[in-house]
Amino acid sequence: MTFFEQEAKSRKLSRRMTLMFLLSALITVLLWHACIAAICLAAADGDTFGQAYLQVLLNPELLGIDVAVLGGLIFLSYLFKSGELKKLGPEGIAASLSGTCISRSTEDLYERRLYNVVEEVAIAAGIQTPRVYMMKGEKSINACAIGHSVEDAVVCVTAGAVERLTRDELQGVVAHEIGHIVNSDIILNYRLIGVLFGIQVITIVALTIMRMGISGLSNRTYRSKSDSKAALAILAIVVVTAVLCAIGWLGSFAGNLISLAISRQREYLADASSVRLTRNPRGLAGALMKIGCPSVGSAIQAPKSVETAHMFFSSVFSSSFLTELQQTHPPLLKRILAIYPSFQGEFPQYVDLLREEELREEDASARSARIAALTGRSDATFSDQDQGDVHVDQPTNADIDHDYVEPEAGIHKPILPDKTTPVRDQVEPEESTPPRLAGQLGGALPATLDSFLTTKESARAVIYALVWDRRSEISRRMHMILTSHDTPEVLRIFPTALKHVGSLTKNLKLTAARCASPLLKSMTREEYQRFRQALIALCQTDARLDLFEYTLQVSVLRDLDVYYRVSRPISVRYRHFHDVAPEVNIVLSTVAHCGELYYGDAHGAYDAAWSKLPGDATLLPKAQCQLNSFSVALNKLAYVSSELKEKILDACRTCVVYDDYVTEEEDALLSAIHASLGVPAPVWK
């Protein structure tokens, strides 16, 4: 299942959930209105009861007031709860679950193992590594993903999972949580909590009114006929509010069942995503089997786990009295059989803890093979069904100069100098090499660089080193920029960072940037502003911006801009293809010229790509395919709907694989397109 199919299914479920909640809220409002009308019975004579009730029930003004009051109450409660969760933040929620943040520099073997696994799976998924938390007091096997978006996501794993699961099994669990992040389930979880709280407020308000009425009845003495009538009125209010309380409870119960059903379906989808990311169903199945062990389980002791139960990998409840409809997760047996049909239904009776000797064997030199296995880069092949599989070979050295672009809220736009050169001008067709598919891509980072990336200072130094120009005059100016923008500590370790990245391919440089990005989230807002200014200034020191520098800026700064609230999250503005057809033409023409190996290839690739899009268009000349116009077009395309993004990216991939030969320059273009459109990079198969 592709990213867009997963997102479409998520949207479909979200719409269905919204409709069900709205229907429940509407029924609740109408019943509320009917009960309010019944309050008039207390003051009406028996002869006028029917007439008075009918008048109140059909009174449009009172109906409008009831709808506005109750609807407003639900909506304000939803906003309050959402704001409370947002203020608490993913880190706060993780801390409330007894989670401890794990840094990349940790020396604890178990913590280091967990961080490495999360980082490896994130690389395979094409997202920045989320922050990692370990629930050290929890000895069961469980995990959860928390966050408002991909940019601020947190993965929280129990100590029991890290200490009891093999590496393949831990990868399966982590990939399940990364699947939740990629599928936008973390956003859905926050909305579920907010809407359910809004419906529950009805019960809370009705219960409060009922208690006040009972208190009034118990404290009142009845000496006259008027007092008796008042007592009857209060009694009627108590009865009506009791009915309202029951209605609110039923609404909450129905809403909770709906949310649980959606949560169970999302678990199946995340399991499928885990298998797709790791290509190893036995890993995830093995973790689920160990959860079925009577002495292990998945119960969480932290009190806050009840409120966030649907966010976890497996059920947080230790008891089994709940029916399947009331469970937050599908039964273990069903989940295992869905991904591993040969399972015989026998859960282990005992699970050993891992020994430290076993962890020490997982040294850094093995990470390259593990990432290669996750990304499938060792024996990759292309097919039309492979959604975005990109393979890189033979680096190119094109330098591309372009115009300045004004930034726009919502997405980072690199600062581009004042020159215009076609994207492909300095890349000559390789006539001696026939078109072929590249077979190898770099895997993990070198061990020395991997161990160097441990702090926010080392991360900044590595990012600077990735765009460093070794020519003496330009290098001197770059050093002046660093001196004026960053700290002495970064300047001290910068030569070491420069040495580590000097021999990396462009593909591995992007991997290094992706590994460094999570460390950059530990900066203060002021530090990030200085880092951002320094990076942009370094890229424009030589008065031109090449494609790699552009891709690096987009990949690193886009998510960080949203995280530090420098720019707003992207929202949908364009839903019809004709609104963005000129921009799509610019992007496809740029990609076609970029990958042209022989004369005429660009036209063939362009025509094959445009055949997947509506309407007609013509390949633009090379002179119009500049990085400046390419950047402007991408920034507009970032605001299109998911359906259009899927079509555009499918066309771009078709254009790239047309000649069965993909260069690093084409890979950089695809990376920039994916990053600009806010879509996770394609998973390798």
XYZ file of C-alpha atoms in Angstrom:
685
model
C 0.000 0.000 0.000
C 1.447 3.389 -1.002
C 1.720 6.459 1.209
C -1.160 8.068 -0.640
C -3.372 4.982 -0.383
C -2.697 4.929 3.337
C -3.434 8.637 3.603
C -6.640 8.243 1.543
C -7.789 5.445 3.826
C -6.980 7.603 6.843
C -8.988 10.478 5.403
C -11.891 8.151 4.621
C -11.917 6.829 8.174
C -11.606 10.376 9.538
C -14.576 11.537 7.473
C -16.607 8.528 8.573
C -15.683 9.188 12.174
C -16.602 12.861 11.832
C -19.984 12.027 10.309
C -20.724 9.525 13.072
C -19.740 12.008 15.752
C -21.814 14.742 14.128
C -24.785 12.390 13.938
C -24.342 11.473 17.594
C -24.047 15.133 18.530
C -27.161 16.033 16.486
C -29.215 13.290 18.125
C -27.940 14.430 21.513
C -28.893 18.040 20.760
C -32.412 17.060 19.668
C -32.927 14.919 22.762
C -31.554 17.745 24.871
C -34.045 20.135 23.270
C -36.898 17.686 23.903
C -35.932 17.473 27.559
C -35.677 21.245 27.869
C -39.182 21.478 26.445
C -40.334 18.974 29.057
C -39.225 21.363 31.807
C -42.251 23.478 30.853
C -44.451 20.671 32.250
C -43.588 21.708 35.761
C -45.235 25.095 35.275
C -48.107 24.063 33.005
C -51.574 22.895 34.077
C -52.685 19.459 33.051
C -55.118 20.882 30.485
C -52.430 22.906 28.781
C -49.617 20.371 29.028
C -49.773 19.096 25.469
C -50.168 22.560 23.967
C -47.332 24.071 26.037
C -44.976 21.203 25.282
C -45.693 21.344 21.559
C -45.176 25.108 21.461
C -41.817 24.874 23.192
C -40.705 21.843 21.204
C -41.427 23.516 17.867
C -40.180 26.947 18.857
C -37.429 27.699 16.289
C -35.755 30.296 18.493
C -35.416 27.921 21.440
C -34.253 25.131 19.114
C -31.630 27.464 17.661
C -30.452 28.477 21.122
C -30.198 24.854 22.263
C -28.274 23.842 19.153
C -25.938 26.830 19.455
C -25.336 26.338 23.181
C -24.768 22.582 23.041
C -22.803 22.674 19.789
C -20.700 25.530 21.102
C -20.107 23.629 24.337
C -18.831 20.572 22.456
C -16.663 22.673 20.139
C -15.174 24.789 22.937
C -14.475 21.644 24.957
C -12.736 20.147 21.930
C -10.621 23.302 21.537
C -9.806 23.309 25.241
C -8.657 19.690 25.256
C -6.717 20.101 22.011
C -5.027 23.208 23.394
C -4.192 21.371 26.603
C -2.587 18.520 24.671
C -0.732 20.966 22.428
C 0.556 22.902 25.424
C 1.701 19.710 27.101
C 3.423 18.668 23.872
C 4.691 15.243 22.816
C 7.601 15.486 25.266
C 5.219 16.275 28.118
C 2.974 13.329 27.263
C 6.004 11.041 26.988
C 7.246 12.294 30.367
C 3.799 11.655 31.902
C 4.201 8.045 30.766
C 7.482 7.854 32.738
C 9.479 8.223 29.542
C 13.101 9.387 29.548
C 14.568 11.111 26.500
C 17.375 9.143 24.833
C 20.177 11.108 23.195
C 22.339 9.966 20.324
C 25.390 10.263 22.574
C 24.143 7.818 25.188
C 26.649 5.219 26.346
C 24.064 2.828 27.766
C 23.974 -0.248 25.527
C 20.204 -0.672 25.653
C 19.521 3.013 25.028
C 22.022 3.133 22.177
C 20.445 0.045 20.656
C 16.989 1.631 20.767
C 18.178 4.910 19.254
C 19.998 3.097 16.441
C 16.931 1.042 15.561
C 14.667 4.112 15.476
C 17.194 5.953 13.310
C 17.583 3.033 10.900
C 13.819 2.624 10.426
C 13.359 6.387 10.011
C 15.971 6.363 7.228
C 14.120 3.516 5.529
C 10.826 5.418 5.887
C 12.320 8.607 4.453
C 11.589 10.823 7.467
C 13.768 12.605 9.974
C 14.500 10.562 13.074
C 11.831 11.315 15.686
C 12.906 11.946 19.255
C 13.320 8.744 21.221
C 12.020 8.044 24.736
C 12.353 4.911 26.881
C 9.856 4.025 29.616
C 12.462 2.579 31.959
C 10.050 1.507 34.663
C 7.880 -0.559 32.311
C 9.006 -4.182 31.936
C 6.258 -5.188 29.502
C 6.607 -5.019 25.708
C 4.936 -1.922 24.302
C 5.573 1.348 22.478
C 3.723 4.416 21.243
C 4.092 7.298 18.791
C 3.070 10.773 19.980
C 2.934 14.125 18.201
C 0.928 16.677 16.252
C 2.884 16.134 13.042
C 5.894 14.389 11.533
C 8.052 17.364 12.569
C 7.493 16.981 16.331
C 6.860 13.232 16.547
C 8.146 11.173 19.472
C 8.619 7.396 19.657
C 8.366 6.014 23.194
C 9.355 2.371 23.872
C 9.225 0.376 27.094
C 12.404 -0.963 28.673
C 10.895 -4.436 28.463
C 10.719 -4.215 24.671
C 14.364 -3.135 24.416
C 15.575 -5.770 26.866
C 13.510 -8.747 25.647
C 13.142 -8.345 21.880
C 15.685 -9.359 19.271
C 16.818 -6.640 16.920
C 14.451 -7.803 14.150
C 11.547 -7.844 16.601
C 12.422 -4.397 17.958
C 12.659 -3.111 14.386
C 9.180 -4.486 13.735
C 7.738 -2.665 16.762
C 9.519 0.600 15.946
C 8.501 0.346 12.275
C 4.892 -0.084 13.438
C 5.135 3.220 15.324
C 6.926 4.928 12.421
C 4.046 3.659 10.276
C 1.630 5.501 12.572
C 3.665 8.682 12.030
C 3.821 8.325 8.236
C 0.109 7.433 8.033
C -0.865 10.569 10.036
C -2.390 8.409 12.775
C -0.771 10.563 15.467
C -2.860 13.522 14.287
C -5.989 11.353 14.238
C -5.264 10.234 17.815
C -5.157 13.814 19.067
C -8.467 14.598 17.351
C -10.076 11.501 18.843
C -9.100 12.571 22.357
C -10.413 16.113 21.799
C -13.753 15.154 20.239
C -14.465 12.453 22.820
C -13.799 14.956 25.599
C -16.228 17.392 23.931
C -19.019 14.803 23.970
C -18.230 13.816 27.563
C -18.709 17.429 28.673
C -22.460 16.992 28.018
C -22.561 14.338 30.733
C -20.464 16.495 33.055
C -22.765 19.540 32.672
C -25.957 17.478 33.071
C -24.546 15.724 36.132
C -23.637 19.068 37.704
C -27.168 20.454 37.158
C -28.720 17.262 38.550
C -26.607 17.462 41.702
C -27.596 21.099 42.203
C -31.292 20.156 41.858
C -31.018 17.289 44.342
C -29.244 19.595 46.759
C -32.075 22.150 46.365
C -34.740 19.535 47.072
C -33.010 18.205 50.179
C -32.432 21.668 51.694
C -35.924 23.106 51.053
C -38.944 23.142 53.429
C -42.461 23.040 51.898
C -45.063 25.185 53.706
C -47.309 26.450 50.921
C -48.798 25.494 47.611
C -46.283 27.684 45.789
C -43.465 25.894 47.569
C -44.883 22.580 46.434
C -45.013 23.788 42.856
C -41.415 24.959 43.129
C -40.449 21.585 44.508
C -42.192 19.889 41.598
C -40.293 22.156 39.187
C -36.973 21.263 40.799
C -37.904 17.591 40.744
C -38.734 17.874 37.046
C -35.362 19.498 36.423
C -33.624 16.685 38.316
C -35.471 14.062 36.284
C -34.740 15.844 33.009
C -31.058 16.324 33.801
C -30.841 12.665 34.786
C -32.166 11.849 31.332
C -29.656 14.301 29.825
C -26.896 12.636 31.805
C -27.930 9.270 30.412
C -28.042 10.739 26.896
C -24.552 12.199 27.315
C -23.251 8.896 28.634
C -24.740 7.027 25.699
C -23.214 9.568 23.314
C -19.818 9.173 24.962
C -20.147 5.399 24.912
C -21.118 5.370 21.232
C -18.320 7.794 20.366
C -15.824 5.696 22.303
C -16.887 2.536 20.439
C -16.458 4.386 17.139
C -12.985 5.602 18.103
C -11.990 2.121 19.263
C -13.127 0.584 15.974
C -11.071 3.138 14.051
C -8.094 2.557 16.343
C -8.219 -1.193 15.704
C -8.269 -0.655 11.942
C -5.320 1.729 12.186
C -3.374 -0.974 14.041
C -3.822 -3.389 11.133
C -2.635 -0.662 8.763
C 0.405 0.122 10.937
C 1.260 -3.590 11.057
C 1.190 -3.672 7.259
C 3.384 -0.560 7.148
C 5.848 -2.216 9.520
C 6.179 -5.261 7.279
C 6.578 -2.996 4.260
C 9.340 -1.007 5.948
C 11.298 -3.941 7.389
C 10.394 -6.574 4.761
C 10.434 -9.023 7.642
C 7.004 -10.141 8.901
C 8.637 -12.597 11.315
C 10.153 -9.706 13.282
C 6.822 -8.051 14.044
C 5.106 -11.414 14.514
C 7.813 -12.460 16.980
C 7.245 -9.333 19.076
C 3.485 -9.977 19.145
C 4.102 -13.605 20.147
C 6.274 -12.506 23.090
C 3.530 -10.110 24.202
C 1.288 -13.183 24.408
C 3.649 -14.710 26.982
C 1.809 -14.745 30.367
C 4.831 -13.383 32.233
C 5.437 -10.475 29.828
C 2.322 -8.903 28.310
C 1.925 -5.271 27.249
C 0.301 -3.652 30.303
C 1.484 -0.144 31.219
C 1.549 0.971 34.854
C 1.652 4.755 34.260
C -1.792 6.271 35.103
C -1.770 8.477 31.987
C -1.640 5.376 29.788
C -5.416 4.933 30.136
C -6.084 8.251 28.375
C -3.557 7.472 25.636
C -4.304 3.727 25.385
C -5.149 3.875 21.668
C -1.706 5.334 20.892
C 0.204 2.230 21.990
C 1.528 -0.736 20.041
C -0.586 -3.185 22.066
C -3.273 -2.991 24.742
C -2.143 -1.267 27.952
C -4.743 -3.066 30.058
C -3.746 -6.176 31.982
C -7.280 -7.545 32.425
C -9.099 -9.478 29.728
C -12.695 -8.858 30.771
C -13.269 -6.359 27.974
C -15.111 -7.510 24.886
C -13.521 -7.227 21.470
C -15.647 -4.132 20.728
C -14.226 -2.407 23.810
C -10.576 -3.202 23.065
C -8.221 -0.523 21.778
C -6.345 -3.100 19.685
C -7.283 -6.202 17.702
C -6.634 -9.593 19.359
C -2.990 -10.692 19.192
C -3.860 -13.867 17.306
C -5.656 -11.946 14.534
C -2.772 -9.500 14.170
C -0.203 -12.281 13.957
C -2.194 -14.331 11.437
C -2.702 -11.237 9.257
C 1.063 -10.915 8.698
C 2.308 -14.452 9.470
C -0.373 -16.996 8.429
C 1.741 -20.039 9.383
C 1.501 -19.210 13.112
C 0.065 -22.189 15.027
C -1.360 -20.163 17.923
C 1.189 -21.237 20.551
C 2.584 -18.310 22.569
C 5.918 -18.706 24.419
C 5.736 -19.522 28.135
C 8.933 -17.661 29.014
C 11.010 -14.867 27.423
C 14.677 -14.375 28.335
C 16.290 -11.000 28.834
C 19.058 -10.087 26.387
C 22.624 -10.197 27.660
C 24.961 -7.235 27.306
C 27.376 -9.441 25.379
C 24.746 -9.826 22.678
C 24.342 -6.056 22.462
C 28.077 -5.453 22.129
C 28.122 -7.691 19.079
C 25.832 -5.215 17.318
C 28.710 -2.859 16.558
C 28.574 0.156 14.251
C 30.129 -1.713 11.351
C 26.985 -3.847 11.043
C 24.688 -0.835 10.678
C 25.424 -0.458 6.972
C 24.177 -3.976 6.265
C 21.088 -3.427 8.419
C 20.159 -0.191 6.682
C 20.821 -1.787 3.293
C 18.451 -4.593 4.272
C 15.802 -2.091 5.405
C 16.076 0.052 2.305
C 16.554 -2.832 -0.115
C 19.445 -1.046 -1.798
C 21.680 -4.036 -2.365
C 19.693 -5.662 -5.150
C 17.168 -3.045 -6.088
C 15.086 -3.282 -9.215
C 12.591 -0.968 -10.777
C 8.996 -1.617 -11.713
C 6.107 0.621 -12.622
C 4.390 -0.410 -9.418
C 7.322 0.560 -7.214
C 6.066 3.828 -5.808
C 9.070 6.077 -5.989
C 11.911 3.576 -5.833
C 14.976 5.621 -6.772
C 18.457 4.270 -7.451
C 21.617 6.314 -7.742
C 24.863 5.810 -9.641
C 27.788 7.853 -10.936
C 27.725 11.299 -9.287
C 27.583 14.425 -11.408
C 29.206 17.790 -10.726
C 26.758 20.295 -12.163
C 26.811 23.759 -10.643
C 23.536 25.608 -11.035
C 23.133 29.347 -10.603
C 19.754 30.949 -10.016
C 17.681 33.943 -9.024
C 16.652 35.147 -5.586
C 13.262 33.898 -4.386
C 11.170 35.658 -1.744
C 10.199 33.321 1.104
C 6.539 32.484 1.645
C 4.897 31.365 4.886
C 4.319 27.670 5.095
C 7.482 26.314 3.494
C 11.136 27.236 3.454
C 12.516 28.732 0.266
C 16.283 28.889 -0.125
C 17.960 32.209 -0.777
C 19.082 32.043 -4.397
C 21.680 34.320 -6.008
C 21.212 36.565 -8.975
C 22.149 34.333 -11.896
C 20.341 32.036 -14.290
C 21.827 28.858 -15.716
C 19.834 25.911 -17.040
C 19.746 22.974 -14.651
C 21.482 20.550 -16.962
C 23.901 22.806 -18.852
C 27.108 21.349 -17.417
C 26.045 17.694 -17.519
C 27.138 15.977 -20.710
C 25.437 12.823 -22.007
C 27.492 9.756 -21.168
C 27.579 8.304 -24.651
C 30.067 5.591 -23.723
C 27.768 4.146 -21.069
C 24.498 2.598 -22.256
C 21.386 3.366 -20.243
C 21.237 1.019 -17.276
C 19.864 0.779 -13.772
C 22.201 1.655 -10.956
C 22.620 -1.281 -8.624
C 24.283 0.142 -5.508
C 23.522 2.914 -3.076
C 25.474 3.878 0.009
C 24.175 2.358 3.217
C 24.859 3.649 6.701
C 27.244 6.418 7.669
C 30.913 5.612 8.365
C 31.451 4.557 11.969
C 33.641 7.586 12.711
C 30.973 10.031 11.535
C 28.237 8.030 13.236
C 30.035 8.296 16.594
C 30.816 11.990 16.004
C 27.128 12.954 15.635
C 26.136 13.128 19.295
C 25.321 16.764 20.157
C 23.575 19.765 18.645
C 27.000 21.375 18.140
C 28.355 18.393 16.209
C 25.129 18.284 14.157
C 25.516 21.943 13.180
C 29.174 21.394 12.330
C 28.288 18.451 10.056
C 25.557 20.399 8.244
C 27.993 23.268 7.641
C 30.645 20.812 6.427
C 28.215 19.298 3.913
C 28.002 22.616 2.019
C 31.599 23.723 2.570
C 33.583 24.927 -0.447
C 37.293 24.121 -0.162
C 38.445 26.841 -2.564
C 40.654 29.155 -0.525
C 38.927 32.510 -1.099
C 35.416 31.111 -0.682
C 36.517 29.025 2.301
C 37.882 32.165 3.980
C 34.561 33.971 3.524
C 32.670 30.938 4.808
C 34.856 30.894 7.912
C 33.963 34.530 8.566
C 30.262 33.635 8.318
C 30.641 30.817 10.848
C 32.643 33.038 13.202
C 29.883 35.664 13.207
C 26.939 33.243 13.481
C 27.919 30.295 15.658
C 29.668 29.444 18.892
C 33.389 28.796 19.548
C 32.562 25.147 20.346
C 31.152 24.602 16.841
C 34.196 26.319 15.322
C 36.495 24.095 17.395
C 34.978 20.808 16.197
C 34.247 21.972 12.640
C 37.590 20.755 11.149
C 36.812 17.262 12.470
C 33.356 17.380 10.882
C 34.868 18.532 7.601
C 37.241 15.584 7.658
C 34.407 13.111 8.328
C 32.195 14.241 5.435
C 34.952 14.820 2.901
C 34.714 11.407 1.219
C 30.932 10.953 1.363
C 28.853 10.604 -1.785
C 26.002 13.050 -2.254
C 23.528 10.369 -1.289
C 25.341 9.676 1.984
C 25.609 13.404 2.626
C 21.805 13.617 2.561
C 21.709 10.643 4.936
C 24.112 12.473 7.259
C 21.869 15.544 7.179
C 18.862 13.388 8.022
C 20.710 11.837 10.985
C 21.834 15.268 12.219
C 18.396 16.893 12.025
C 16.936 15.377 15.238
C 19.888 16.728 17.224
C 19.144 20.199 15.874
C 15.734 20.118 17.601
C 17.494 20.517 20.951
C 18.546 24.065 20.029
C 16.821 27.113 21.422
C 14.809 29.249 19.037
C 17.574 31.870 18.998
C 20.201 29.233 18.223
C 18.078 27.924 15.371
C 17.678 31.409 13.905
C 21.452 31.860 13.874
C 21.989 28.379 12.427
C 19.406 29.003 9.714
C 20.993 32.315 8.730
C 24.462 30.742 8.698
C 23.420 27.825 6.478
C 21.706 30.068 3.938
C 24.667 32.454 3.929
C 27.130 29.592 3.395
C 25.153 28.280 0.440
C 25.211 31.635 -1.319
C 28.862 32.508 -0.557
C 30.055 31.455 -4.008
C 27.208 33.427 -5.663
C 25.543 30.275 -6.947
C 23.452 27.467 -5.556
C 23.860 23.936 -6.842
C 21.192 21.301 -6.765
C 22.652 19.506 -3.748
C 22.715 22.703 -1.676
C 19.122 23.404 -2.639
C 18.003 19.866 -1.713
C 19.871 20.035 1.587
C 18.247 23.336 2.523
C 14.774 22.079 1.709
C 15.298 18.745 3.481
C 16.767 20.213 6.666
C 15.087 23.587 7.051
C 11.549 22.757 5.958
C 10.731 20.545 8.953
C 12.768 22.668 11.359
C 10.985 25.834 10.216
C 7.659 24.264 11.148
C 9.060 22.827 14.388
C 10.427 26.191 15.535
C 7.330 27.983 14.172
C 9.319 30.076 11.734
C 6.686 29.157 9.152
C 3.160 27.768 9.290
C 2.296 24.149 8.481
C 1.208 23.634 4.888
C -2.527 23.641 4.198
C -4.446 22.705 1.062
C -5.150 25.576 -1.342
C -5.411 23.875 -4.729
C -7.598 20.859 -5.497
C -7.909 21.092 -9.287
C -5.088 20.245 -11.667
C -5.674 23.199 -13.965
C -4.807 25.533 -11.054
C -1.224 24.216 -10.963
C -0.694 22.868 -14.508
C 1.994 25.496 -15.389
C 3.975 24.660 -12.248
C 3.724 20.912 -12.937
C 5.011 21.572 -16.458
C 8.065 23.399 -15.075
C 8.862 20.598 -12.617
C 8.442 17.790 -15.168
C 10.442 19.651 -17.809
C 13.263 20.205 -15.317
C 13.315 16.534 -14.352
C 13.218 15.458 -18.019
C 16.188 17.643 -19.009
C 18.077 16.625 -15.869
C 17.943 12.942 -16.799
C 18.602 13.276 -20.531
C 21.457 10.950 -21.526
C 20.950 11.053 -25.299
C 19.304 13.504 -27.625
C 15.536 13.035 -27.546
C 15.442 11.280 -24.186
C 13.955 14.349 -22.520
C 10.995 14.402 -24.928
C 10.329 10.683 -24.467
C 10.551 10.881 -20.678
C 8.383 13.990 -20.576
C 5.694 12.483 -22.809
C 5.634 9.268 -20.764
C 5.282 11.277 -17.547
C 2.603 13.652 -18.837
C 0.508 10.714 -20.078
C -0.340 10.126 -16.411
C -1.735 13.655 -16.069
C -4.862 15.274 -17.531
C -4.699 17.687 -20.458
C -1.916 18.411 -22.914
C 1.409 20.187 -22.477
C 4.739 20.691 -24.213
C 8.259 20.163 -22.907
C 9.781 23.512 -21.959
C 13.217 24.472 -23.362
C 16.288 23.990 -21.175
C 16.648 27.734 -20.814
C 13.357 27.885 -18.901
C 14.284 25.006 -16.598
C 16.181 26.941 -13.962
C 16.420 26.117 -10.298
C 14.737 29.411 -9.488
C 11.561 28.613 -11.429
C 11.764 24.995 -10.233
C 11.810 26.201 -6.607
C 8.914 28.618 -7.107
C 6.851 25.897 -8.784
C 7.509 23.414 -5.984
C 6.510 25.907 -3.345
C 3.132 26.359 -5.008
C 2.687 22.615 -5.503
C 3.229 22.132 -1.767
C -0.297 23.509 -1.266
C -2.101 21.040 -3.540
C -4.317 18.251 -2.221
C -2.941 14.784 -1.503
C -4.693 13.364 -4.557
C -2.876 15.808 -6.826
C 0.450 15.220 -5.049
C 0.117 11.514 -5.763
C -0.424 12.149 -9.480
C 2.436 14.653 -9.691
C 4.929 12.415 -7.906
C 3.877 9.421 -9.997
C 4.572 11.461 -13.136
C 7.973 12.581 -11.780
C 8.982 9.000 -10.997
C 7.868 7.870 -14.449
C 10.032 10.587 -15.962
C 13.081 9.541 -13.927
C 12.914 5.799 -14.645
C 12.107 6.239 -18.346
C 15.669 5.429 -19.458
C 16.382 2.908 -16.647
C 19.319 5.044 -15.545
C 19.143 7.318 -12.505
C 21.911 9.722 -11.569
C 22.551 11.403 -8.235
C 21.296 14.630 -9.752
C 17.942 13.018 -10.548
C 17.852 11.497 -7.080
C 18.469 14.943 -5.588
C 15.624 16.375 -7.662
C 13.245 13.680 -6.432
C 14.399 14.259 -2.844
C 13.755 17.986 -3.213
C 10.317 17.347 -4.716
C 9.316 14.964 -1.926
C 10.627 17.312 0.783
C 8.945 20.378 -0.724
C 5.601 18.611 -1.080
C 5.790 17.346 2.496
C 5.620 13.681 1.476
C 7.892 11.030 3.068
C 10.560 9.780 0.706
C 9.638 6.517 -1.029
C 10.353 3.242 0.721
C 12.891 1.053 -1.044
C 11.744 -2.388 -2.085
